[in-house]
Coordinates of C-alpha atoms in Angstrom, one line a residue:
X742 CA 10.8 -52.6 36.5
X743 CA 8.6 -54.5 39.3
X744 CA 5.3 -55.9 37.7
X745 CA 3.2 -53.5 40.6
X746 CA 0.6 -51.8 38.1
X747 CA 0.5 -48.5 40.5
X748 CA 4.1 -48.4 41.2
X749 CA 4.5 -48.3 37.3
X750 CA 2.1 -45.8 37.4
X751 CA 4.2 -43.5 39.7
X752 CA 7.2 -44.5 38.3
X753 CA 5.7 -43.0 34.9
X754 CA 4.1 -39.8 36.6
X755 CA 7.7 -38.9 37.5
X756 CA 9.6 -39.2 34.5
X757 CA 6.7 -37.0 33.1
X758 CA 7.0 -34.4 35.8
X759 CA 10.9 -34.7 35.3
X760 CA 10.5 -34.2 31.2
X761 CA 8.0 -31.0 32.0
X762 CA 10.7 -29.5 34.6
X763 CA 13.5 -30.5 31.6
X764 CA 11.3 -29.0 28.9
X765 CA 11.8 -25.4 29.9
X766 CA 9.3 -22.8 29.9
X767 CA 7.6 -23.7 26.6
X768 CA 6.0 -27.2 28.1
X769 CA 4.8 -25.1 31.0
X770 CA 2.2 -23.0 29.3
X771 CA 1.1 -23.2 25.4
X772 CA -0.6 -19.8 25.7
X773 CA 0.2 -16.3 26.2
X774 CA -2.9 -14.0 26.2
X775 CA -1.9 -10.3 26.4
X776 CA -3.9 -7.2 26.9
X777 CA -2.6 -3.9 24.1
X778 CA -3.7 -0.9 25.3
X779 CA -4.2 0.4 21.4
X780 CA -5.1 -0.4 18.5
X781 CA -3.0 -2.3 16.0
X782 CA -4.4 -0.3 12.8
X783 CA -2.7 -2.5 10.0
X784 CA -0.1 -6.2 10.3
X785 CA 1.8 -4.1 6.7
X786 CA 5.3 -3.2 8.6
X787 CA 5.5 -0.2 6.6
X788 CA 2.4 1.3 6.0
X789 CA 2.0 3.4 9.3
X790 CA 4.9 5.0 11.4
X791 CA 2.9 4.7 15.0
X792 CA 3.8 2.9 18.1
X793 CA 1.5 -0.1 18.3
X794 CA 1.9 -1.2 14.7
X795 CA 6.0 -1.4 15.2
X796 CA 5.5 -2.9 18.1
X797 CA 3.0 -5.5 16.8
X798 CA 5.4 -5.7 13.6
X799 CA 8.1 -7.2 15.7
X800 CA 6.5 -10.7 16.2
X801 CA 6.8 -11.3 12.8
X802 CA 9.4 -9.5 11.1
X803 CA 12.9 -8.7 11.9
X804 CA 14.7 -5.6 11.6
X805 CA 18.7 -5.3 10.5
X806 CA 19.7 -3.5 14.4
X807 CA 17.2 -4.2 17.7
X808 CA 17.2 -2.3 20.5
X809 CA 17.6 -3.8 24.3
X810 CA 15.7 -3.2 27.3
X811 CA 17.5 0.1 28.1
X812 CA 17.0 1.6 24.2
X813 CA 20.6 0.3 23.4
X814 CA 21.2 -0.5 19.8
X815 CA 22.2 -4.4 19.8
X816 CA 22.4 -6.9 16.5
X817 CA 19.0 -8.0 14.4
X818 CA 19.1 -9.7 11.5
X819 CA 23.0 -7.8 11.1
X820 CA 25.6 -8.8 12.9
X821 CA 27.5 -5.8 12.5
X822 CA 27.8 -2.4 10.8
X823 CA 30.2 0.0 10.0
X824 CA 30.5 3.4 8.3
X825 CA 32.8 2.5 5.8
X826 CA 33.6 6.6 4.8
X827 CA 31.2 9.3 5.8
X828 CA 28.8 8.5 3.1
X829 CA 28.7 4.6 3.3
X830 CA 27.5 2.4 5.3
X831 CA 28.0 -1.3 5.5
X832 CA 25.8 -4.1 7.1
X833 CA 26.9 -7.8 7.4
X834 CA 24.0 -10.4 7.6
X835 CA 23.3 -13.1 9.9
X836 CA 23.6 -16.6 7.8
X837 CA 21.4 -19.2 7.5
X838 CA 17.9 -17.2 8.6
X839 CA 14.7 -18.2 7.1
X840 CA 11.5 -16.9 6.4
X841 CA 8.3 -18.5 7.5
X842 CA 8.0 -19.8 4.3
X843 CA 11.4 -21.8 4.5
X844 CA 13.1 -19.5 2.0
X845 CA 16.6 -17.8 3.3
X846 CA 17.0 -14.2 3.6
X847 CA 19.5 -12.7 1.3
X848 CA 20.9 -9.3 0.9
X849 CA 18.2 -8.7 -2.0
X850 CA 15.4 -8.6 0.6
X851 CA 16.6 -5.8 2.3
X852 CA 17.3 -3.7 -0.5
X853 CA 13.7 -4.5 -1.3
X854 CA 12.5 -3.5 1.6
X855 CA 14.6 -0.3 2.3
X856 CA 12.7 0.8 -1.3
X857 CA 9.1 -0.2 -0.3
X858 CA 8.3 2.5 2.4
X859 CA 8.7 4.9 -0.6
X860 CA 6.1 3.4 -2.9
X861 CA 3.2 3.4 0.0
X862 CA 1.9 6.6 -1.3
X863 CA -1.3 6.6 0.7
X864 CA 0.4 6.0 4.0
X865 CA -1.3 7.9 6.5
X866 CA 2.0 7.9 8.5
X867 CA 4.7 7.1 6.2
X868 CA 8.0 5.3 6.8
X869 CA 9.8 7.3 4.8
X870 CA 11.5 10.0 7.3
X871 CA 14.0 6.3 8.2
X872 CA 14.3 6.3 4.4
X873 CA 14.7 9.2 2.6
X874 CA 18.5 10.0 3.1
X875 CA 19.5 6.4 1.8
X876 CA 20.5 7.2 -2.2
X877 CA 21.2 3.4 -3.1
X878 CA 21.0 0.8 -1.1
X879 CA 23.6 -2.5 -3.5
X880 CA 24.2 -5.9 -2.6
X881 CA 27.4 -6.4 -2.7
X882 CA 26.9 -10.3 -1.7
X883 CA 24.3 -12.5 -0.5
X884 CA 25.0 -11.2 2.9
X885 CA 26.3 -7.8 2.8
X886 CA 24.0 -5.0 2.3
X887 CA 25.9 -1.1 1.6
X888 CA 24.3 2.0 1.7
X889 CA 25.0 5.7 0.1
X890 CA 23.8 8.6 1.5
X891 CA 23.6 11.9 0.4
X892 CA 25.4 13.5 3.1
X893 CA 27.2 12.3 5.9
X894 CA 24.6 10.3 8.5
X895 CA 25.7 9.1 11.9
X896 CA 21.9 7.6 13.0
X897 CA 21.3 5.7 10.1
X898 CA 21.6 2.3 11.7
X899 CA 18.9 3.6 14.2
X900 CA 16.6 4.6 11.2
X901 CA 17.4 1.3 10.1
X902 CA 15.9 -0.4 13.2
X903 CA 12.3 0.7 12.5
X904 CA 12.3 -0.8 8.9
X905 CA 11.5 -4.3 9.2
X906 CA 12.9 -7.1 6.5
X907 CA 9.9 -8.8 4.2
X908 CA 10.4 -11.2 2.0
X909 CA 11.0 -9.9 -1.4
X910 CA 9.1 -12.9 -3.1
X911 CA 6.1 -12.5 -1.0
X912 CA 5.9 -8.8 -1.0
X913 CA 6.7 -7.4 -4.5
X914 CA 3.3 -7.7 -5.9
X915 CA 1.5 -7.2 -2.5
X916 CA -0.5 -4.4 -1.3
X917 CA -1.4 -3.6 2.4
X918 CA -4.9 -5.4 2.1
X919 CA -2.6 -8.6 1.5
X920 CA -0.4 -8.3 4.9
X921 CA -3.8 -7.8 6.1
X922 CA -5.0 -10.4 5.2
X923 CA -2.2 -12.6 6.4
X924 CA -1.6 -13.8 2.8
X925 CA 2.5 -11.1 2.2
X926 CA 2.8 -12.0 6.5
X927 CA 6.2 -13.7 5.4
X928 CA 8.7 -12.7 7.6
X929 CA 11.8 -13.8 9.8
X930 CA 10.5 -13.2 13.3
X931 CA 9.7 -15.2 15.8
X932 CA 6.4 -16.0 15.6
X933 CA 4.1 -17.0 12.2
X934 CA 0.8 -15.2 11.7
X935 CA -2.1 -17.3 12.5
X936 CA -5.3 -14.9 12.5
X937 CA -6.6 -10.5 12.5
X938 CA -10.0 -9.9 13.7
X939 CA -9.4 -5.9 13.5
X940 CA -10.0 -4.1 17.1
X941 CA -10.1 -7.3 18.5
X942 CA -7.6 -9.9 18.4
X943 CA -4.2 -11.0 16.6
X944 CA -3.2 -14.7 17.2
X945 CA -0.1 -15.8 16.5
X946 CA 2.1 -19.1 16.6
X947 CA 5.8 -20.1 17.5
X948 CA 8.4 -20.5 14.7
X949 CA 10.6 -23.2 15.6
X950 CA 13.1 -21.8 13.0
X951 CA 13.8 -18.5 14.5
X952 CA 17.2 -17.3 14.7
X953 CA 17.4 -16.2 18.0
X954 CA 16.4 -17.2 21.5
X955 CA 13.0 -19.5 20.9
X956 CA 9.7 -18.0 22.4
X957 CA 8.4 -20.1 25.5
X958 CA 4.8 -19.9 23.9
X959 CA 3.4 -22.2 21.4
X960 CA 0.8 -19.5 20.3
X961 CA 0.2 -15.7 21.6
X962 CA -2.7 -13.8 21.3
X963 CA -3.4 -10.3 21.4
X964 CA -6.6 -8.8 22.6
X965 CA -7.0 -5.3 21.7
X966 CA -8.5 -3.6 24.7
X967 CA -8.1 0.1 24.5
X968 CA -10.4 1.1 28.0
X969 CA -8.5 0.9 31.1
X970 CA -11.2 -0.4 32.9
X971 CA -11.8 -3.5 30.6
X972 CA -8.5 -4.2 30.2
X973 CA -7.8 -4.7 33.5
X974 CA -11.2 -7.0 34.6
X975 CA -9.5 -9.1 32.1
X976 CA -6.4 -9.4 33.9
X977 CA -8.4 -9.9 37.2
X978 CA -10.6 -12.6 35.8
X979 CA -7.7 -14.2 34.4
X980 CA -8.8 -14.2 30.1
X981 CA -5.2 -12.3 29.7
X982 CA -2.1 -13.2 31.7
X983 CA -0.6 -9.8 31.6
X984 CA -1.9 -6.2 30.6
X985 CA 0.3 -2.9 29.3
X986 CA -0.6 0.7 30.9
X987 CA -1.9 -0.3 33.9
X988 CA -4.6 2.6 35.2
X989 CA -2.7 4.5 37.3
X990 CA -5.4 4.5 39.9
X991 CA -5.3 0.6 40.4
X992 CA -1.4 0.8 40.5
X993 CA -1.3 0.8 44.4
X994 CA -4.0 -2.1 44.8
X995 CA -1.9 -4.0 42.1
X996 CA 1.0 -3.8 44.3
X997 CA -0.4 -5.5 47.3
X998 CA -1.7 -8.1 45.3
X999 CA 0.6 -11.5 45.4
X1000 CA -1.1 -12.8 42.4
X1001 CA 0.1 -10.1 40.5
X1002 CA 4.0 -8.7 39.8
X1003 CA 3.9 -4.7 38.3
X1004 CA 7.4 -4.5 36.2
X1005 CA 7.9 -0.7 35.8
X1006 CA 10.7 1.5 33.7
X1007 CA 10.5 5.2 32.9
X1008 CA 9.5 5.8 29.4
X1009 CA 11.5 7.7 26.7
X1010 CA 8.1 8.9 25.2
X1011 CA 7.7 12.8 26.1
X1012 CA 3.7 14.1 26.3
X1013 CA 3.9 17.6 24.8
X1014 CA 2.3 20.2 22.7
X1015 CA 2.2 21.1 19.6
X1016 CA 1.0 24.5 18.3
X1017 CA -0.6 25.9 15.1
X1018 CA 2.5 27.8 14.0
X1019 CA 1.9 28.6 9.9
X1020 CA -1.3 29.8 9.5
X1021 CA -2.3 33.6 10.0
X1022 CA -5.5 32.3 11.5
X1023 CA -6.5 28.9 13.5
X1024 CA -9.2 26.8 13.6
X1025 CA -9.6 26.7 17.3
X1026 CA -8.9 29.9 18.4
X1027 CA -11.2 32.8 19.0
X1028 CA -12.0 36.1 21.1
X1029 CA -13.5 35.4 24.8
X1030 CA -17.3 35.5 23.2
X1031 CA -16.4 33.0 20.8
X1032 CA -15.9 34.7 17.5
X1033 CA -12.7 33.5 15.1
X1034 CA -9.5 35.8 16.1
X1035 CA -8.0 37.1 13.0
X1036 CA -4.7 36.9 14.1
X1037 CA -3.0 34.0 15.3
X1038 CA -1.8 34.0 18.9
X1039 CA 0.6 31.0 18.9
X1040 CA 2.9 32.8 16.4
X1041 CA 3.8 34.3 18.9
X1042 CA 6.8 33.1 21.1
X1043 CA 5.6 35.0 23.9
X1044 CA 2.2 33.6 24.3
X1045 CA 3.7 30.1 23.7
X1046 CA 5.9 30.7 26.8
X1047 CA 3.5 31.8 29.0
X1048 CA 1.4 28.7 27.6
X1049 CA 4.7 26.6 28.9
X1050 CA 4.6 29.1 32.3
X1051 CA 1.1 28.1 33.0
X1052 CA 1.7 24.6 33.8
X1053 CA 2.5 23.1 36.8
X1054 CA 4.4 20.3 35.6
X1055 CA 4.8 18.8 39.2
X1056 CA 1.9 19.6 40.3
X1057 CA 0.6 17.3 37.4
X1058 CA 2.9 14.9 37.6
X1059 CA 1.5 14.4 41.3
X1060 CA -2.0 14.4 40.9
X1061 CA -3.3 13.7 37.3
X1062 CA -0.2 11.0 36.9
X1063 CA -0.4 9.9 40.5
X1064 CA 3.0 9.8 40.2
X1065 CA 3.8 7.7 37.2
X1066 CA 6.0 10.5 35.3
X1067 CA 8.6 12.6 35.4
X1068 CA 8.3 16.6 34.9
X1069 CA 9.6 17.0 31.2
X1070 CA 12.7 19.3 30.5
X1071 CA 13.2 18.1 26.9
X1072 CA 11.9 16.5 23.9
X1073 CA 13.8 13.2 24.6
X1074 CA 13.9 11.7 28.3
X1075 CA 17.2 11.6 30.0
X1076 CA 19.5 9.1 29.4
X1077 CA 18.5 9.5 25.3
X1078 CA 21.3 10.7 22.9
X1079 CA 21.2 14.6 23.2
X1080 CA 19.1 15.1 26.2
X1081 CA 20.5 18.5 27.9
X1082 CA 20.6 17.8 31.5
X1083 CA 21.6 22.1 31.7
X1084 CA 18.2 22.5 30.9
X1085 CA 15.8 22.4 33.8
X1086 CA 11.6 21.9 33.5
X1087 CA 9.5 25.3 33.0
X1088 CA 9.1 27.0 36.3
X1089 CA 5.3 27.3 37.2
X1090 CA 5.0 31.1 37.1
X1091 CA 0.9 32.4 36.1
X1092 CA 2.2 35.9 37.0
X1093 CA 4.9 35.6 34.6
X1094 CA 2.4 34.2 32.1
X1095 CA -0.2 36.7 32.0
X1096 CA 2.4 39.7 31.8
X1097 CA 3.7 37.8 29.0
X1098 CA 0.6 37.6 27.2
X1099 CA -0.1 41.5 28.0
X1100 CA 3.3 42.2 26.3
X1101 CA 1.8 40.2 23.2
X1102 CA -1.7 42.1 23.0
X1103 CA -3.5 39.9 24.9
X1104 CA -4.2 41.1 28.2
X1105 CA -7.3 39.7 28.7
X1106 CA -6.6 36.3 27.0
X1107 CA -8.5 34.5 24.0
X1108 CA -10.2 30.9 23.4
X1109 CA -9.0 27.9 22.7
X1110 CA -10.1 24.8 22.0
X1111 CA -7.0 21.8 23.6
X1112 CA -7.4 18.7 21.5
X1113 CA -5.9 15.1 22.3
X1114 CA -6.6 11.4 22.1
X1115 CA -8.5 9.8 25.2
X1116 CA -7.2 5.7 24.5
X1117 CA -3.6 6.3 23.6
X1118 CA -1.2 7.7 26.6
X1119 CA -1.7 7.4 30.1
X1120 CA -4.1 9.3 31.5
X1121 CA -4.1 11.4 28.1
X1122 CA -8.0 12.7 28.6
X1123 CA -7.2 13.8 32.2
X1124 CA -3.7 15.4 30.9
X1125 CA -5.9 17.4 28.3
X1126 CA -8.4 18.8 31.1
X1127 CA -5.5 19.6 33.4
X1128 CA -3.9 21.9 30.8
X1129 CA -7.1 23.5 30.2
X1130 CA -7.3 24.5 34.1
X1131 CA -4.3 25.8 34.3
X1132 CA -4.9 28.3 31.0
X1133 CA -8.1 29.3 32.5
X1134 CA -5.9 31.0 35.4
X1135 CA -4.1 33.0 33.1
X1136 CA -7.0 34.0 31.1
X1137 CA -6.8 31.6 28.2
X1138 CA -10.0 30.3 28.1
X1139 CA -9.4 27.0 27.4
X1140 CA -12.2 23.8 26.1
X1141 CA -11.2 20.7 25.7
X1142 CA -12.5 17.6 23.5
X1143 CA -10.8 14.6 23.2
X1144 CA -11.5 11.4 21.0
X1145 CA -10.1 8.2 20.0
X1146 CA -6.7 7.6 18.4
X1147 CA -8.4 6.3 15.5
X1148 CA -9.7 9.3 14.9
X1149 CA -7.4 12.0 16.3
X1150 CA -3.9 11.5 14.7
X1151 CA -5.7 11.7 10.9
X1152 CA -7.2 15.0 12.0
X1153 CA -4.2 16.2 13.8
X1154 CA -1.7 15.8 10.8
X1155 CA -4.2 17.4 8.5
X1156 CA -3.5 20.3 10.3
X1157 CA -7.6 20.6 12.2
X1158 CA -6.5 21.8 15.3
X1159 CA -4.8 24.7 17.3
X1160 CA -3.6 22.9 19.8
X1161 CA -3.0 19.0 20.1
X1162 CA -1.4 16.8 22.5
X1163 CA 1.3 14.4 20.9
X1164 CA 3.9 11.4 22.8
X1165 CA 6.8 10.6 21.2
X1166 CA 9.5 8.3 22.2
X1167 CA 13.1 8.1 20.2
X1168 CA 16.3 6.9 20.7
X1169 CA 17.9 9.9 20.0
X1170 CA 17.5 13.6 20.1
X1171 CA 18.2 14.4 16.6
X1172 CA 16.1 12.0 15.3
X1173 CA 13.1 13.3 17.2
X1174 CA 13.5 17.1 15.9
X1175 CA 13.5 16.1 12.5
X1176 CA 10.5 14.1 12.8
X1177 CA 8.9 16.7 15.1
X1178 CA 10.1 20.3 14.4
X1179 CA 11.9 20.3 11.4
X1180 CA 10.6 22.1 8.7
X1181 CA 7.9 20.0 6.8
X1182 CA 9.4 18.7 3.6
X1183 CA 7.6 15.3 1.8
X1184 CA 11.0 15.2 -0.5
X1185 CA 13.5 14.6 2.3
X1186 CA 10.7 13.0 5.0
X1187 CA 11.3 16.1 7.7
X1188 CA 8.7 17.0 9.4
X1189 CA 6.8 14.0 8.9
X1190 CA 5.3 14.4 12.7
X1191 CA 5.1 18.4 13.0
X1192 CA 1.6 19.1 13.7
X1193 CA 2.1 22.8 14.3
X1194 CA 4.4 23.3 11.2
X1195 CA 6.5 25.3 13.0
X1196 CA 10.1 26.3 10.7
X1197 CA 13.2 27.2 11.4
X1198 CA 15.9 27.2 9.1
X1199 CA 18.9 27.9 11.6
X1200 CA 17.3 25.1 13.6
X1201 CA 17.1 22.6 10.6
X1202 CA 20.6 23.4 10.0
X1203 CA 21.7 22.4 13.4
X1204 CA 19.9 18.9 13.0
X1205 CA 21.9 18.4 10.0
X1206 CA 25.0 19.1 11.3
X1207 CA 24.3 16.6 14.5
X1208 CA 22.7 13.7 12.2
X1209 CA 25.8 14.6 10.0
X1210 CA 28.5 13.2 12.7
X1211 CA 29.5 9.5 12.5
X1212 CA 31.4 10.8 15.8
X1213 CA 28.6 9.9 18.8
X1214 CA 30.0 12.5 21.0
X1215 CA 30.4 15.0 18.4
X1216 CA 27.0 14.2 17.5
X1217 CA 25.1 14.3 21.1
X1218 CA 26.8 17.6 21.8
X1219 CA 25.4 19.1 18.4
X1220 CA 22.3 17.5 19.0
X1221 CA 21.7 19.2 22.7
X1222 CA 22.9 22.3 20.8
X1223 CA 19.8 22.0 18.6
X1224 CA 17.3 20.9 21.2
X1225 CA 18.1 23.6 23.2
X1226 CA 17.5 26.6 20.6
X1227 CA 14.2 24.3 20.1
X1228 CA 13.1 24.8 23.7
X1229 CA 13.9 28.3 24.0
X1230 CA 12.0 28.8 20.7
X1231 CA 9.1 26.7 22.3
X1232 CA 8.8 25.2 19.0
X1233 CA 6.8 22.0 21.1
X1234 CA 5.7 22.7 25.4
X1235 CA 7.1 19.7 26.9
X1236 CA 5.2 17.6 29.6
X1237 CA 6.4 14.7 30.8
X1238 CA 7.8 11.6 30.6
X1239 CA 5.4 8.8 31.2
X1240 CA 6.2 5.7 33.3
X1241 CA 5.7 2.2 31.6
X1242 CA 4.0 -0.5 33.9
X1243 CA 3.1 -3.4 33.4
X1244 CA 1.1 -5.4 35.0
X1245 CA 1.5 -9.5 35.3
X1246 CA 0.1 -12.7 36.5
X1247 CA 2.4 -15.1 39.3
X1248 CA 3.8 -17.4 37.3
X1249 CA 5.0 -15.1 34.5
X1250 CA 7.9 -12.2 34.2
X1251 CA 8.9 -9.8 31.8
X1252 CA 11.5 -6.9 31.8
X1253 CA 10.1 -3.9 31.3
X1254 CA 10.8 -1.7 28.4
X1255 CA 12.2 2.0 27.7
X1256 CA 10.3 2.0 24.7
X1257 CA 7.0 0.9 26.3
X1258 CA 7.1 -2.3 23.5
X1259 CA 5.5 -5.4 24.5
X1260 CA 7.1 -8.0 23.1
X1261 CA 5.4 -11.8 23.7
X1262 CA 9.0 -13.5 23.1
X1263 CA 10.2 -11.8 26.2
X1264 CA 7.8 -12.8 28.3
X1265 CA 9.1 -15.8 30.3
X1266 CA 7.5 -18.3 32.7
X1267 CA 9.0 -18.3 36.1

């Protein structure tokens, strides 16, 4: 090399420049900040069945079967499965993973962790309802897991893939304070738990031994900022490089933006209603001066389709979504296993809906009180008052009150309200009517999600026979079968199915998600 100081100088700049291009995405940024739209509640993987903790979960555990982009069922931490007769299933595991703490993942761990949903007895969400239909789980080897079931079970390996893999050695003795608490936060993901300020912040750091493609990001944090407005001033000012549920009201301004990219994908979660179907009299419902009704309107199938006949789907979908949904037909979105595309959304018909509720003994309407979370699904407050308008027309007279997730889904599964607005997203129609309108049963984990506890045995018998089929087109004709006698039951009111966006900075890309997950390791630089 020629003794000129700055020519070595340049010479040295380059290969630099070079090795950073070589490198790949990780040398180009060591930090990802991105803005959650809710509240991570606890870091245990199997203490609360909700949205943001699964998805949170995923940075640091694995499950055995992960789902792609699309919601297609793809390999985890098993290779492969097979039902080896109607009643057994059989799951190979990957070789050679590791935990964060350097120990190797053996067949034993996920028998341990197939039991542990089941001894969480104060879950306020449990786990279970992926669980309960597994009799034994055996290692046969270090690396093949079977499982018996009761009954024949074609969905189990989609239970399967919202039951993530602890280490038995770290979490035998462990309580949920101790995931918590980072100390039981041994899994195989692909990052390593670094800190939890609760409602604040989770940081997390790369694990150069992960199985599977290598995050670009030395260390991830999370900021928890559940306000729309907030959340996206920090996008703007640049403390977090990408934000989920955009405000639908900034999408358009978003758009025009070149330092920003929007990545959009229509949701499988479905916004719908469920209604206080058990109890001779509600909570929430009363005559037009206020006083408690003795009787129980929403028993009545009649007033919950004229309910259904008072909305304007579109018109919702137009104005209070600006767009950013699709009128809801079903309990699953299209495209999901048992859809029916034969059924069409409710027709908007308040002249139907008031003789309807005439024909029940209510010509002149009642009260009710519409309950719903104001932080958890887009434009969930606004969804709430825009029901409420439209039951006013028909002579339901119709308040609203709204609060925090952290406060509404408690309430709503102890059964406090008449009325409450829920989103669910699933990867298959069967699944979702168990979970949603099957008849509550803490035994066999039905019903785990059935606010109204609405029952119907013909109906439960129908899910059975579809989540019975190992035969997927058997089983996707059964379970349109049973979402349809659901529907015309109006057992739930559909709504809508949201659209995901995203929203993130030049520089940075990420493919957006049926499931609405937000997943750091699939965030790449450009």
């Amino acid at each position: 090399m020629p003794g000129n100081p700055k020519r070595r100088a340049a010479w040295a700049a380059g290969l630099a420049l070079a090795a950073a291009m070589l490198a790949g995405p990780a040398a180009l940024s060591a930090e990802l900040k991105l803005g959650l739209s809710a509240d991570v509640s606890s870091l245990d993987p199997h203490f609360v069945n909700i949205a943001p903790n699964i998805a949170f979960s995923q940075h640091l555990f694995d499950a055995l079967v992960h789902v792609d982009p699309d919601g297609k069922l793809i390999p985890g931490l098993a290779t492969s499965w097979r039902a080896v007769d109607p009643t057994t299933w059989e799951f190979k595991l990957r070789r050679g993973v590791k935990f964060h703490d350097g120990s190797e993942l053996t067949a034993d761990d996920v028998v341990f962790s197939i039991a542990r949903p089941a001894q969480l007895t104060s879950s306020p969400g449990p786990f279970t309802s992926y669980t309960k239909q597994i009799t034994d789980a055996k290692a046969t080897d270090p690396y093949t897991v079977r499982l018996k079931t009761a009954m024949p079970y074609g969905p189990l390996p989609l239970d399967l893939n919202s039951i993530f893999i602890v280490s038995k050695k770290a979490a035998q003795s462990a309580s949920t304070e101790d995931f918590n608490s980072g100390k039981a936060l041994v899994g195989t993901g692909p990052f390593k738990f670094a800190s939890f300020k609760r409602g604040d912040r989770i940081e997390v750091t790369r694990n150069d031994q992960y199985w599977g493609d290598k995050p670009a990001w030395d260390k991830v944090t999370f900021r928890i900022i559940t306000s729309d407005t907030p959340r996206l001033a920090a996008l703007l000012s640049g403390d977090v490089d990408a934000i989920e549920a955009v405000p639908t009201a900034d999408i358009a301004k978003l758009k025009t933006n070149p330092k920003y990219r929007l990545e959009q994908k229509t949701s499988w979660r479905t916004i719908f209603w469920h209604m206080d179907q058990s109890r001779d009299k509600s909570p929430f419902i009363t005559d037009k001066a206020g006083k408690p009704l003795d009787k129980n309107p929403l028993k009545d199938v009649r007033v919950r389709q004229a309910i259904s006949k008072a909305i304007n789907r579109q018109a919702m979908v137009e104005r209070t979504m600006e767009g950013l949904a699709v009128p809801a037909s079903n309990i699953v979105a299209p495209g999901i296993l048992g859809h029916a595309d034969a059924i069409k959304p409710e027709a908007y018909d308040p002249n139907g809906a008031k003789k309807l509720l005439a024909d029940a003994g209510y010509p002149d309407g009642f009260g009710i009180t519409l309950h719903g979370p104001n932080n958890r699904y887009v434009n969930d407050d606004q969804v709430v008052q825009t029901v409420a308008q439209f039951l006013t027309r028909i002579g339901i007279q119709a308040k609203v009150e709204t609060m925090p997730l952290s406060s509404y889904f408690g309430r709503a599964r102890a059964g406090e309200f008449s009325m409450a607005l829920l989103g669910w997203g699933s990867l298959a129609g069967d699944f979702a009517l168990r979970s949603l309108v099957g008849t509550p049963d803490p035994n066999s984990g039905w019903g785990t999600w059935n606010w109204g506890k609405y029952s119907n045995p013909k109906l439960d018998e129908q899910v059975r026979a579809s989540l019975g089929s190992v035969d997927e087109k058997k089983r996707a004709d059964l379970a349109k079968e049973a979402a349809a006698a659901a529907l015309k039951d109006y057992a739930v009111i559909p709504l809508h199915h949201q659209m995901a966006t995203w929203a993130v900075r030049k520089g940075v890309r990420y493919a957006a998600r049926t499931d609405e997950f937000t997943f750091a390791h699939q965030f790449r630089p450009e």
